[in-house]
XYZ file of C-alpha atoms in Angstrom:
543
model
C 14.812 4.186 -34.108
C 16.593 5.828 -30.784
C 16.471 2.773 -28.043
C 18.471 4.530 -25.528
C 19.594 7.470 -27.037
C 22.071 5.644 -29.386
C 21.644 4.442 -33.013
C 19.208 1.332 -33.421
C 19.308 0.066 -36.926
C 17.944 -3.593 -36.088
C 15.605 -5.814 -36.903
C 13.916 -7.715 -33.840
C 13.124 -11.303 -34.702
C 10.923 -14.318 -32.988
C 12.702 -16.528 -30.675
C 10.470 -18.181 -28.316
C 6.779 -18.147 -26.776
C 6.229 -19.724 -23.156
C 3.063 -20.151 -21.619
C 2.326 -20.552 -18.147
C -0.762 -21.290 -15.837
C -0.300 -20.533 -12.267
C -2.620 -21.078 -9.784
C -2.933 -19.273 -6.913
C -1.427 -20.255 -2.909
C 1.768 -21.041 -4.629
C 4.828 -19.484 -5.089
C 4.214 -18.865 -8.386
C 6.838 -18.827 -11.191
C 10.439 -17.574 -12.721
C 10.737 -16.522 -16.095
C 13.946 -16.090 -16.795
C 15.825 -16.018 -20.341
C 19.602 -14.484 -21.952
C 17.528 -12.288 -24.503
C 15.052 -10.031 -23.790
C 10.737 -10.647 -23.757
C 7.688 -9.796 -23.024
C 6.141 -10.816 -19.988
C 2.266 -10.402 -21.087
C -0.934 -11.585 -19.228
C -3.258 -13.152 -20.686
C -5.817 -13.965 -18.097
C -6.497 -13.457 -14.425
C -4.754 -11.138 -11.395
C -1.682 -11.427 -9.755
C 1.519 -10.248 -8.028
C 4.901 -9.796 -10.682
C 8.503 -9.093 -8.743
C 11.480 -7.801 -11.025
C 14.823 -8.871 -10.407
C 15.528 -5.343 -8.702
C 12.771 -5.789 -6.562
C 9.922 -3.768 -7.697
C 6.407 -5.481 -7.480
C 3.231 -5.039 -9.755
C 0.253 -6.292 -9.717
C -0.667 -7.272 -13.029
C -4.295 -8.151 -14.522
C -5.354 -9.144 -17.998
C -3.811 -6.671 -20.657
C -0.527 -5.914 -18.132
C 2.805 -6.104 -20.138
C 6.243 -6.393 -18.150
C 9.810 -5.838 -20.342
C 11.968 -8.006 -18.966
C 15.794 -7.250 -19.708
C 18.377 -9.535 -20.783
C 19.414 -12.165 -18.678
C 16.970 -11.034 -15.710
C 14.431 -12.823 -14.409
C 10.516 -12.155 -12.947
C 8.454 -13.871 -10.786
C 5.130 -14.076 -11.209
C 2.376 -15.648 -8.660
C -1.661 -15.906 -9.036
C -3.866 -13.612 -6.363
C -5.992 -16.125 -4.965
C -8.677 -13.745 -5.402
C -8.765 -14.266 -9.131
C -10.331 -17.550 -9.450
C -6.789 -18.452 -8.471
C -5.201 -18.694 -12.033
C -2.620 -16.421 -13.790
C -2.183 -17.057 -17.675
C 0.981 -15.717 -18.676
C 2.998 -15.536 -22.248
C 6.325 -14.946 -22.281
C 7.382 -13.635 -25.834
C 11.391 -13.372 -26.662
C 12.632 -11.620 -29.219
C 16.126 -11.328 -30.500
C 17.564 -7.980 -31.489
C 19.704 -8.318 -34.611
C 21.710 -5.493 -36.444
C 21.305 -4.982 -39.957
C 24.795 -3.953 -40.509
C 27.023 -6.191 -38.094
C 30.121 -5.411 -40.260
C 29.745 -1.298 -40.047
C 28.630 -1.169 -36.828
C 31.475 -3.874 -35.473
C 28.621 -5.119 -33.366
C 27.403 -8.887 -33.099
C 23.775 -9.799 -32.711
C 24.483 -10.582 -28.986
C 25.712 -6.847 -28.443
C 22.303 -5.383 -29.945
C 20.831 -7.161 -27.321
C 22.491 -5.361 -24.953
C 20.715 -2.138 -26.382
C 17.762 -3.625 -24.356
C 19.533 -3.256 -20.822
C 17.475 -0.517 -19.925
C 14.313 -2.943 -20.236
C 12.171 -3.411 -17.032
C 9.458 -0.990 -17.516
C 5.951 -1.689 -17.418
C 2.493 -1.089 -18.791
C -0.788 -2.109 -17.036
C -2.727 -2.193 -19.846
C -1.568 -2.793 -23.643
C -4.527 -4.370 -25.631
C -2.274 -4.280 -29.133
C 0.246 -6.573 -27.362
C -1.948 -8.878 -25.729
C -3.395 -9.522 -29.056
C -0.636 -9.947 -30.511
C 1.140 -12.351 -28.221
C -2.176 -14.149 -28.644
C -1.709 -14.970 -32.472
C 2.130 -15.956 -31.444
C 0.755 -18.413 -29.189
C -1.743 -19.219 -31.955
C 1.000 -20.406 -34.199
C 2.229 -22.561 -32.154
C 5.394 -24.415 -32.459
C 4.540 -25.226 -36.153
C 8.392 -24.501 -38.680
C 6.348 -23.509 -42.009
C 7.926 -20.871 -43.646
C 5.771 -18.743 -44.308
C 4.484 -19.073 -40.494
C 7.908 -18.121 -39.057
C 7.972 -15.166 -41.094
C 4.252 -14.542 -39.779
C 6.049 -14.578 -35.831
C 8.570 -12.297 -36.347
C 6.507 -9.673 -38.201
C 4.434 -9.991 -34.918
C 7.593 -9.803 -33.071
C 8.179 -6.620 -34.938
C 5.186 -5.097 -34.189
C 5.394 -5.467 -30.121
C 8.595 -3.805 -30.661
C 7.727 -0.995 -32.276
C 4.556 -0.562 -30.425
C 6.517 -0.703 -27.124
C 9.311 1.854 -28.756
C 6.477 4.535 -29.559
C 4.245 3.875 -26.771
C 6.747 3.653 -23.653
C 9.950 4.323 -24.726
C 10.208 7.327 -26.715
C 7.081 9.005 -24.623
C 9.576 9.254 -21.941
C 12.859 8.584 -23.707
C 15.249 6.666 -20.893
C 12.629 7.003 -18.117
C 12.015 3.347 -17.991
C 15.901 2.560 -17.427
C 16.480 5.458 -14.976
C 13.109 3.842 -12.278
C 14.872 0.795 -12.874
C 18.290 2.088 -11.742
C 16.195 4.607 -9.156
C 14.526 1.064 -7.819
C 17.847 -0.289 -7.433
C 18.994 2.752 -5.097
C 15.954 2.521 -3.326
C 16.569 -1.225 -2.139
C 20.535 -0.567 -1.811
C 21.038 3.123 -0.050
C 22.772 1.598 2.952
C 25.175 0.103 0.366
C 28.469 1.537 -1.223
C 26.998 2.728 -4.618
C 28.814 4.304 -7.776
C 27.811 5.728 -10.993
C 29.302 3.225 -12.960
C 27.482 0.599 -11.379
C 24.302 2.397 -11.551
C 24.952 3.909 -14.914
C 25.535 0.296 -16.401
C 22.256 -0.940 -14.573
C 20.446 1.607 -16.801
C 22.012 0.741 -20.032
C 23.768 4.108 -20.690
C 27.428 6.043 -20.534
C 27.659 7.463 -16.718
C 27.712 11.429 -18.376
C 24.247 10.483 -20.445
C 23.319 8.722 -17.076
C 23.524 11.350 -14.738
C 21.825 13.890 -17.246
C 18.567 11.782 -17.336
C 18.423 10.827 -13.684
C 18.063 14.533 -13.020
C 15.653 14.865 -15.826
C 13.676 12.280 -13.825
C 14.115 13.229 -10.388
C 15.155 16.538 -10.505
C 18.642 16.070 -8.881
C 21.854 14.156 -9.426
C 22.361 11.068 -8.552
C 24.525 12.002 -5.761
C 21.994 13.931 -4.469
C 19.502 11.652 -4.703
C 21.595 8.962 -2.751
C 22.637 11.060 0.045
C 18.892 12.636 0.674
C 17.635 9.059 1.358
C 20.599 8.056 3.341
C 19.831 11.242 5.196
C 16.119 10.974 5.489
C 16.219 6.988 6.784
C 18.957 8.497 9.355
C 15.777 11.085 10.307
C 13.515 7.892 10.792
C 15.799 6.120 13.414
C 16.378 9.413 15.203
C 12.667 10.162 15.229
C 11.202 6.699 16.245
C 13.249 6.111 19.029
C 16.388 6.493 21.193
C 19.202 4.431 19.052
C 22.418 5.174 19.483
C 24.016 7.266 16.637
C 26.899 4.115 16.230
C 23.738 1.953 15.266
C 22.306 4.728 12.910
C 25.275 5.563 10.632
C 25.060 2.455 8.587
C 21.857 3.164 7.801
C 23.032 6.392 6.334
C 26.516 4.033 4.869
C 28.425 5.918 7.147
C 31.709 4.646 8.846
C 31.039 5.670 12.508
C 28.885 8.342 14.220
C 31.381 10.963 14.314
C 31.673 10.976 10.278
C 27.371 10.610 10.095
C 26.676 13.733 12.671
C 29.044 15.384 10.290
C 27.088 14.749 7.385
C 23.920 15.088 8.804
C 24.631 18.788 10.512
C 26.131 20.103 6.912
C 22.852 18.713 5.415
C 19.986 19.520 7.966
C 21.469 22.445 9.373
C 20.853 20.332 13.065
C 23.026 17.925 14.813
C 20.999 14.732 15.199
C 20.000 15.313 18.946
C 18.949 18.698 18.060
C 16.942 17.346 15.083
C 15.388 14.452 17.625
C 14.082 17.010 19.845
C 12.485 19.296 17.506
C 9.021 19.054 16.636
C 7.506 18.447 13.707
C 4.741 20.515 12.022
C 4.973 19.832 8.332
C 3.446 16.119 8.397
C 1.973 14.155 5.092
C -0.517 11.487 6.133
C -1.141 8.008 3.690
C -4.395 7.451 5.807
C -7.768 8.277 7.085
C -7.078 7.472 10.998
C -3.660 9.122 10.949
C -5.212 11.868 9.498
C -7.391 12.047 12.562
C -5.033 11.234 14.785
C -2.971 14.197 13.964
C -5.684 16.247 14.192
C -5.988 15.605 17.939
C -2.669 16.070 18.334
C -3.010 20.012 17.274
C -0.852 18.745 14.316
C -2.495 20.293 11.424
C -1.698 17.613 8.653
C -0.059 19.654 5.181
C -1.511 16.860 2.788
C -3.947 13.799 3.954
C -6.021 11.546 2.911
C -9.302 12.173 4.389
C -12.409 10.632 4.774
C -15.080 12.450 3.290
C -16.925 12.702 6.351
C -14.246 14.581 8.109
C -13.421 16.565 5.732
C -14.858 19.891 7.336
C -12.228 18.877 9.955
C -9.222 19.422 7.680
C -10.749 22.510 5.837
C -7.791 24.423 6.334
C -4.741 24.195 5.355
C -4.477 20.743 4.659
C -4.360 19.569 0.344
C -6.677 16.480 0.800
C -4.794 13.762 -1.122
C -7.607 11.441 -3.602
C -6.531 8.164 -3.831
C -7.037 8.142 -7.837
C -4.116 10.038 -8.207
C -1.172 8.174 -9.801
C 1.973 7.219 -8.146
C 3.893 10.031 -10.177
C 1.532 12.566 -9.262
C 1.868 11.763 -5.578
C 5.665 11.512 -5.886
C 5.655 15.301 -7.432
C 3.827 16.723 -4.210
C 5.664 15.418 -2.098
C 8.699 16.782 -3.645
C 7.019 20.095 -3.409
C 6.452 19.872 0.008
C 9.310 18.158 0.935
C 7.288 17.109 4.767
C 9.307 16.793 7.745
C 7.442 13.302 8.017
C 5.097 11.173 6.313
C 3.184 8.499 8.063
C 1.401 5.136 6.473
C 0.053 2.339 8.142
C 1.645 -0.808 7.941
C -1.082 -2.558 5.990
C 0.479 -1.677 2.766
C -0.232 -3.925 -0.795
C 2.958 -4.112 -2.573
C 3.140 -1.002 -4.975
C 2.252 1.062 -1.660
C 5.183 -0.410 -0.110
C 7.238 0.451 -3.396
C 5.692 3.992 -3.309
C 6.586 4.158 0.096
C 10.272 3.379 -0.709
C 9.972 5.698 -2.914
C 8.881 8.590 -1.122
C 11.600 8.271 1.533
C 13.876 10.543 -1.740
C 11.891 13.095 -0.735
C 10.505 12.917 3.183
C 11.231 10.912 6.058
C 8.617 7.818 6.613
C 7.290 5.519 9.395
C 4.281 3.179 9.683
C 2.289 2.585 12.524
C 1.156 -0.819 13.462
C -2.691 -1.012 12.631
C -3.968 -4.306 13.818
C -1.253 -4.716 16.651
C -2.215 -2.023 18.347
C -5.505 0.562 19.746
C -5.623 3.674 19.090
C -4.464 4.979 22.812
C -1.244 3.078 21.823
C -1.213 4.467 18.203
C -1.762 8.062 19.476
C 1.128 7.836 22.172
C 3.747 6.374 19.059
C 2.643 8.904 16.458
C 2.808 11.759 20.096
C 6.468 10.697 20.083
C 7.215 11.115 16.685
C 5.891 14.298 16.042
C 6.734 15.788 19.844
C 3.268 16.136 21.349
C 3.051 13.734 24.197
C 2.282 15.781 26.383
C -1.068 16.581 24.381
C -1.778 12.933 23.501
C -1.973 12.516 27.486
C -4.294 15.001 27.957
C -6.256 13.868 24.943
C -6.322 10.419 26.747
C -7.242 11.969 30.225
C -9.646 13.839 28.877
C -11.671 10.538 26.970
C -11.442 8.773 30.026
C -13.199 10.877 32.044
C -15.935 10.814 29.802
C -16.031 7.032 29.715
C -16.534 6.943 33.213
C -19.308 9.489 33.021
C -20.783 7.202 30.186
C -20.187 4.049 31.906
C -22.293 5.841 35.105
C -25.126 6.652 32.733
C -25.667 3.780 30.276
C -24.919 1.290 33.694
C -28.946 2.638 34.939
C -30.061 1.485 31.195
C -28.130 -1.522 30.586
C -28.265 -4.372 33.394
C -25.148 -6.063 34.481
C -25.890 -9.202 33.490
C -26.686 -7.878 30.040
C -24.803 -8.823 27.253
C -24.222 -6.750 24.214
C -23.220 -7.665 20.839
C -22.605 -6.113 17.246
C -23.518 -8.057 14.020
C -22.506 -6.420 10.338
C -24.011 -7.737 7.266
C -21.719 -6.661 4.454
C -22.191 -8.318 0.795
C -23.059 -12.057 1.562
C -21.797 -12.859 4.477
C -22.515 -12.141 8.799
C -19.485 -11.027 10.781
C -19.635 -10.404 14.627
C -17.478 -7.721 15.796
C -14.815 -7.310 18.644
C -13.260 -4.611 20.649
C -12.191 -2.262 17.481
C -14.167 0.061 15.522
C -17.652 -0.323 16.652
C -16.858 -2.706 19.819
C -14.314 -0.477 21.467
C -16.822 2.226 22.692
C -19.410 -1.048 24.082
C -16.405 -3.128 25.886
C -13.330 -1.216 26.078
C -14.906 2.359 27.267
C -18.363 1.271 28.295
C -17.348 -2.113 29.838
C -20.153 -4.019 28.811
C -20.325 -7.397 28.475
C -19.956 -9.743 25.262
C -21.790 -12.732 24.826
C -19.674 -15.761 26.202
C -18.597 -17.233 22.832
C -16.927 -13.661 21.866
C -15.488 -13.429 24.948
C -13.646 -16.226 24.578
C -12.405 -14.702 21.545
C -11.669 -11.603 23.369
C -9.247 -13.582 26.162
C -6.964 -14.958 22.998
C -6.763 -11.581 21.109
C -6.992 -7.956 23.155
C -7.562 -6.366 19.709
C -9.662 -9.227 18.348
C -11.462 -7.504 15.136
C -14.268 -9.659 14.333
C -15.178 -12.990 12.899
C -16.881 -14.317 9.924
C -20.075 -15.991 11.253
C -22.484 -18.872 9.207
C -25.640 -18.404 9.392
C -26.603 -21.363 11.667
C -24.129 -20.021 14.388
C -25.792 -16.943 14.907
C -27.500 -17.719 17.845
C -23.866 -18.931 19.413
C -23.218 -14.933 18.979
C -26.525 -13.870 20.041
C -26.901 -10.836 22.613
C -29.400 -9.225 25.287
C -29.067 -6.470 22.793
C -27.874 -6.211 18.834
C -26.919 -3.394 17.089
C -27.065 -4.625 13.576
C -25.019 -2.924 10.396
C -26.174 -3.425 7.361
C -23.889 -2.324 4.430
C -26.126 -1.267 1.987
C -23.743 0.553 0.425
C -22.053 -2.895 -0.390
C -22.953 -4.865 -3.941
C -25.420 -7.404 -2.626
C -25.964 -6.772 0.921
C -30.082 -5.496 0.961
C -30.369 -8.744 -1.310
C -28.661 -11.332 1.332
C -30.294 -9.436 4.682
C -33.892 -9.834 2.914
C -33.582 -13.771 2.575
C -30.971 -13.892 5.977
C -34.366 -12.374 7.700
C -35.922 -15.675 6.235
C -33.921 -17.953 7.847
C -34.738 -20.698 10.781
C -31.865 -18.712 12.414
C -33.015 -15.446 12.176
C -36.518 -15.902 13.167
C -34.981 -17.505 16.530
C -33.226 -14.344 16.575
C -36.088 -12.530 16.706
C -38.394 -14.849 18.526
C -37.341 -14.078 21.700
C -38.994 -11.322 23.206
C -36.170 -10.323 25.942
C -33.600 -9.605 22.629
C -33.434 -5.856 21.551
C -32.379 -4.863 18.226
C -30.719 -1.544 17.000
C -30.174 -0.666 13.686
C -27.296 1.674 13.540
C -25.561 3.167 9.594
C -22.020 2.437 8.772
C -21.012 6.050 8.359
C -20.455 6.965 11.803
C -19.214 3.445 13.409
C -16.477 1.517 11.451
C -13.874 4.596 11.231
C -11.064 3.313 14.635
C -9.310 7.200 15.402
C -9.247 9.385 18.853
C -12.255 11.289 17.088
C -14.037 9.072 15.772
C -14.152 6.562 18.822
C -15.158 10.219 20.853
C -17.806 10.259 18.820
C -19.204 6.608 18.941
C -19.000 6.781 22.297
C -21.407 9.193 22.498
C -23.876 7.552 19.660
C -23.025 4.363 22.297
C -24.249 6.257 25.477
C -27.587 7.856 23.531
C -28.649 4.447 21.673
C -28.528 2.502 24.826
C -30.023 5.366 27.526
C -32.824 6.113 25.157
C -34.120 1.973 24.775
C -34.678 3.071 21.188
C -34.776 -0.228 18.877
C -36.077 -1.287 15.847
C-alpha cells in the first residue's frame, strides 16, 4: 500500500507496548521512542502536546501517531477522576525486499515521517492495543506471532481509515502546524518539505491541495496578517512590527505590506473595519452596538433576532475544518475571540490567522466599558462606543434616582445562583454589575470585602452553612433548572437549618429571577438588566 505516495511493500512488526497511568495536577508524561507508535487511550480525559506543538484533548478511544524519533506529552484533566491510562504501541516497519529496494529496515521507518495525525475516536485500535497489553511481556512463539498480526492490523486500519481518506493530509497539518508556530522564522521548502516526509515538488502540490495555496503563499499571508494585528491593536512602531512579519527593517516590511494589501501600513491602521468574524456571544453583542454588523458570529440564541441580517450565525458543532473553510471564504478583515480559549481553540485560532487577522480581548480582566473602548479601537468606532457609554450612564443615573425611593440606603442587596449542587454568591459581573456598578447599591459586608480585593470579582462558591455570612436585605435567587441536578439540590437546600434562617426573618425579601436574561456580561445585555434591575426592585414584587 501507498504510505506517502511512494511504494510500501513492508511488513509492520511488534516492538514494544508501554503503559502509563497519569494522574491528574501533574505534569504528566513523555513518550518518546526512535520508531514509530501508537499513542492510544485507554481510559480517562486529558490534554496530549505533539512535538510541533499542536494540543488535543484526548478521551477514551483517542489514537495519536506519533512519528519517528518524536516525542508527546500527555497529562490527566483533573476533571476525569484525575487518571489518564495510556498504551503506547511501537511497531517497526520492515521491507520485504531490502536487497531490490536498497533500503534497510531503519529507512522504511522513515516512510512514517509524515506520522502525527490523529483520531478522537478509533474503537478497532483501542481493542486491539488492549489484547497487546493482554499478552503481556510473555516470548511464546506462537504469542509473538499473535502481537505482530495485531500490529498489522492497527496498521492497516490506520492506512485505510486516515491515511488514504486524505492521502498526505496528515503530514501536510503537521508541516502547516509547524508554520503556524514558526512564521516569524526564516522558513524553506526543504525544511518544511522534509518535516512532511515528502520530495519538496510532491510537497508543494499537496500543501495547495490542502490549503488552497502554495506554501509561499501561505507563509507570507500570515506574516502579513500578524503584521495587520500589531498595526490594528495599537500604535507600535513599524521597526518593532517587521519581525513579526520576518522582515529586515520597516522600510523592506511597508514594502511588502503595500504590494500585498494595496495600503501602506498607516493607511491600513486608520481604516475601518466592516467585515468582522466574531468567536463569541458578548463580542457578538458588542459589535452590534458598535453599528458593526458582524459577517459571521456566534450568537446566543436569544439574540438572535438581533443579528437577523446579514450575519451567518456560526454553531459551535461545526468542526474545525468546516470553520477553517468559511473563513477562507470570507477572508474577514478581523476576527475576534476571547482570551479564555481551551487548547484546540487556541490551535484553531493559530490557525485562522492563514486566513484573517485575530485578537482576543481580555474577559475576566476587564468590564465591558473597557472591552467596548478596546474592540472601538480596533475596528475604528470610538467615537460611537463613547456615545454608547454616555448614553448608559445617563440612564443609570435616572435608575439610580428611581430604585433609591424603593430601596433604603442602608439596604443591602445580594444575588445567590444555585446551579447543579452547589450555592455561589455573585459579584459585580453579569448579574451584579447592574445592582453595584450602575445602581450603586450596597453588598452585604462579607462580599464587599471581596469586592475591595478584586474590581471585577465574579462570584464565589458558597457552603451551605455560610449562607447567612452572604445574606442580604434583599435576594434575588437563580436557580438553574436548566442544569442536571439543580431542582433536586434547591428542594433539600430549602430543608436546611440554613435556609430556614434564611427565610425566618421577616425583614429579608426574596426575588426569584430566570437565568435567560441575567448571566449574558455585553453593552446590551447589561442595558437590559438594568432595566429588569430598576422594575424588580420599584415594584417590591418577591416571592
Amino acid at each position: 500500500m501507498d504510505l506517502n505516495g511512494t511504494s510500501s511493500d513492508r511488513l509492520y512488526t511488534f516492538e514494544s507496548i508501554e503503559s502509563g497511568i497519569l494522574n491528574g495536577g501533574t505534569e504528566g508524561d513523555v513518550f518518546v521512542h526512535e520508531l514509530p507508535g501508537f499513542l492510544v487511550i485507554a481510559e480517562g480525559e486529558g490534554l496530549l502536546e505533539a512535538d510541533t506543538g499542536v494540543v488535543y484533548r484526548v478521551q477514551k478511544g483517542s489514537v495519536f501517531l506519533r512519528k519517528p524519533g518524536s516525542a508527546a506529552r500527555l497529562s490527566a484533566s483533573p476533571g476525569s477522576g484525575g487518571v489518564l491510562h495510556v498504551r503506547h504501541v511501537v511497531f517497526r516497519p520492515i521491507p520485504l525486499f531490502p536487497t531490490a529496494s536498497g533500503r534497510a529496515a531503519s529507512e522504511a521507518a522513515g516512510e512514517w515521517n509524515a506520522a502525527g495525525a490523529f483520531v478522537e475516536s478509533a474503537g478497532s485500535l483501542l481493542d486491539w492495543a488492549g489484547e497487546l497489553a493482554h499478552f503481556g511481556t510473555d516470548e511464546e512463539r506462537g504469542l509473538r506471532l499473535e502481537r505482530h498480526i495485531l500490529v498489522q492490523k492497527m496498521v492497516l486500519w490506520w492506512i485505510r481509515n486516515v491515511r488514504l481518506a486524505n492521502p498526505g493530509f496528515a503530514s501536510i497539518a503537521v508541516a502547516a502546524d509547524y508554520v503556524h508556530r514558526h512564521f516569524r522564522l526564516p522558513l524553506d521548502m526543504e525544511r518544511l518539505a522534509s518535516l512532511a516526509g515528502f520530495s519538496v515538488s510532491h510537497f508543494a502540490l499537496l500543501f495547495k491541495r490542502y490549503t488552497g495555496c502554495s506554501p509561499s503563499e501561505y507563509l507570507n499571508t500570515l506574516r502579513i496578517n500578524r503584521a495587520k494585528e500589531l498595526l490594528i491593536a495599537g500604535e507600535l512602531e513599524l521597526k518593532r512590527i517587521a519581525p513579526e512579519a520576518a522582515c529586515k527593517d520597516e522600510w523592506y516590511f511597508s514594502r511588502k505590506f503595500k504590494k500585498k494589501t494595496g495600503l501602506s501600513p498607516t493607511r491600513y491602521r486608520k481604516q475601518a473595519r466592516e467585515h468582522v468574524v466574531s468567536y463569541s456571544f458578548p463580542i457578538s453583542n458588542h459589535l452590534v452596538a458598535l453599528n458593526v454588523r458582524p459577517s459571521a458570529a456566534f450568537v446566543h440564541p436569544a439574540d438572535r433576532p438581533r443579528h437577523r441580517e446579514g450575519t451567518v450565525c456560526l454553531r459551535y458543532g461545526d468542526t474545525e475544518s468546516e470553520q477553517l473553510a468559511a473563513l477562507k471564504r470570507m477572508q474577514p478583515d478581523l476576527s475576534l475571540f476571547l482570551d479564555e480559549m481551551t487548547p484546540e481553540e487556541r490551535t484553531f485560532r493559530e490557525k485562522a490567522r492563514a486566513w484573517t487577522p485575530t485578537l482576543t480581548i481580555p474577559w475576566m480582566s476587564m468590564d465591558w466599558q473597557e472591552q467596548m473602548l478596546a474592540i472601538s479601537e480596533w475596528v475604528n468606532r470610538k467615537e460611537a462606543a463613547l456615545g454608547w457609554i454616555a448614553d448608559f450612564e445617563t440612564s443609570a443615573r435616572e435608575a439610580r434616582r428611581r430604585v433609591r425611593a424603593s430601596v433604603g440606603e442602608e439596604e443591602t442587596v445580594g444575588v445567590l445562583v444555585v446551579s447543579g449542587g452547589q450555592c455561589s454568591v455573585y459579584g459585580v459581573r453579569n448579574i451584579g454589575y447592574s445592582l453595584y456598578r450602575s445602581l450603586k447599591l450596597s453588598p452585604p459586608p462579607a462580599l464587599r470585602r471581596l469586592f475591595e480585593s478584586d474590581r471585577n470579582f465574579y462570584a464565589v462558591e458558597v457552603p451551605i452553612e455560610r449562607l447567612a455570612d452572604y445574606a442580604a436585605d434583599r435576594m434575588l435567587v437563580m436557580v438553574r433548572r436548566d442544569v442536571p441536578g439543580t431542582e433536586d439540590f434547591f428542594r433539600r437546600l430549602r430543608r436546611t437549618p440554613s435556609w430556614r434562617a434564611l427565610e425566618a426573618d421577616p425583614r429579608r425579601r426574596f426575588y426569584y429571577i430566570e437565568p435567560d436574561k441575567w448571566l449574558m456580561y455585553d453593552p446590551l445585555s447589561v442595558r437590559e438588566q438594568l432595566g429588569l434591575a430598576k422594575e424588580l426592585l420599584i415594584s417590591g414584587m418577591s416571592k
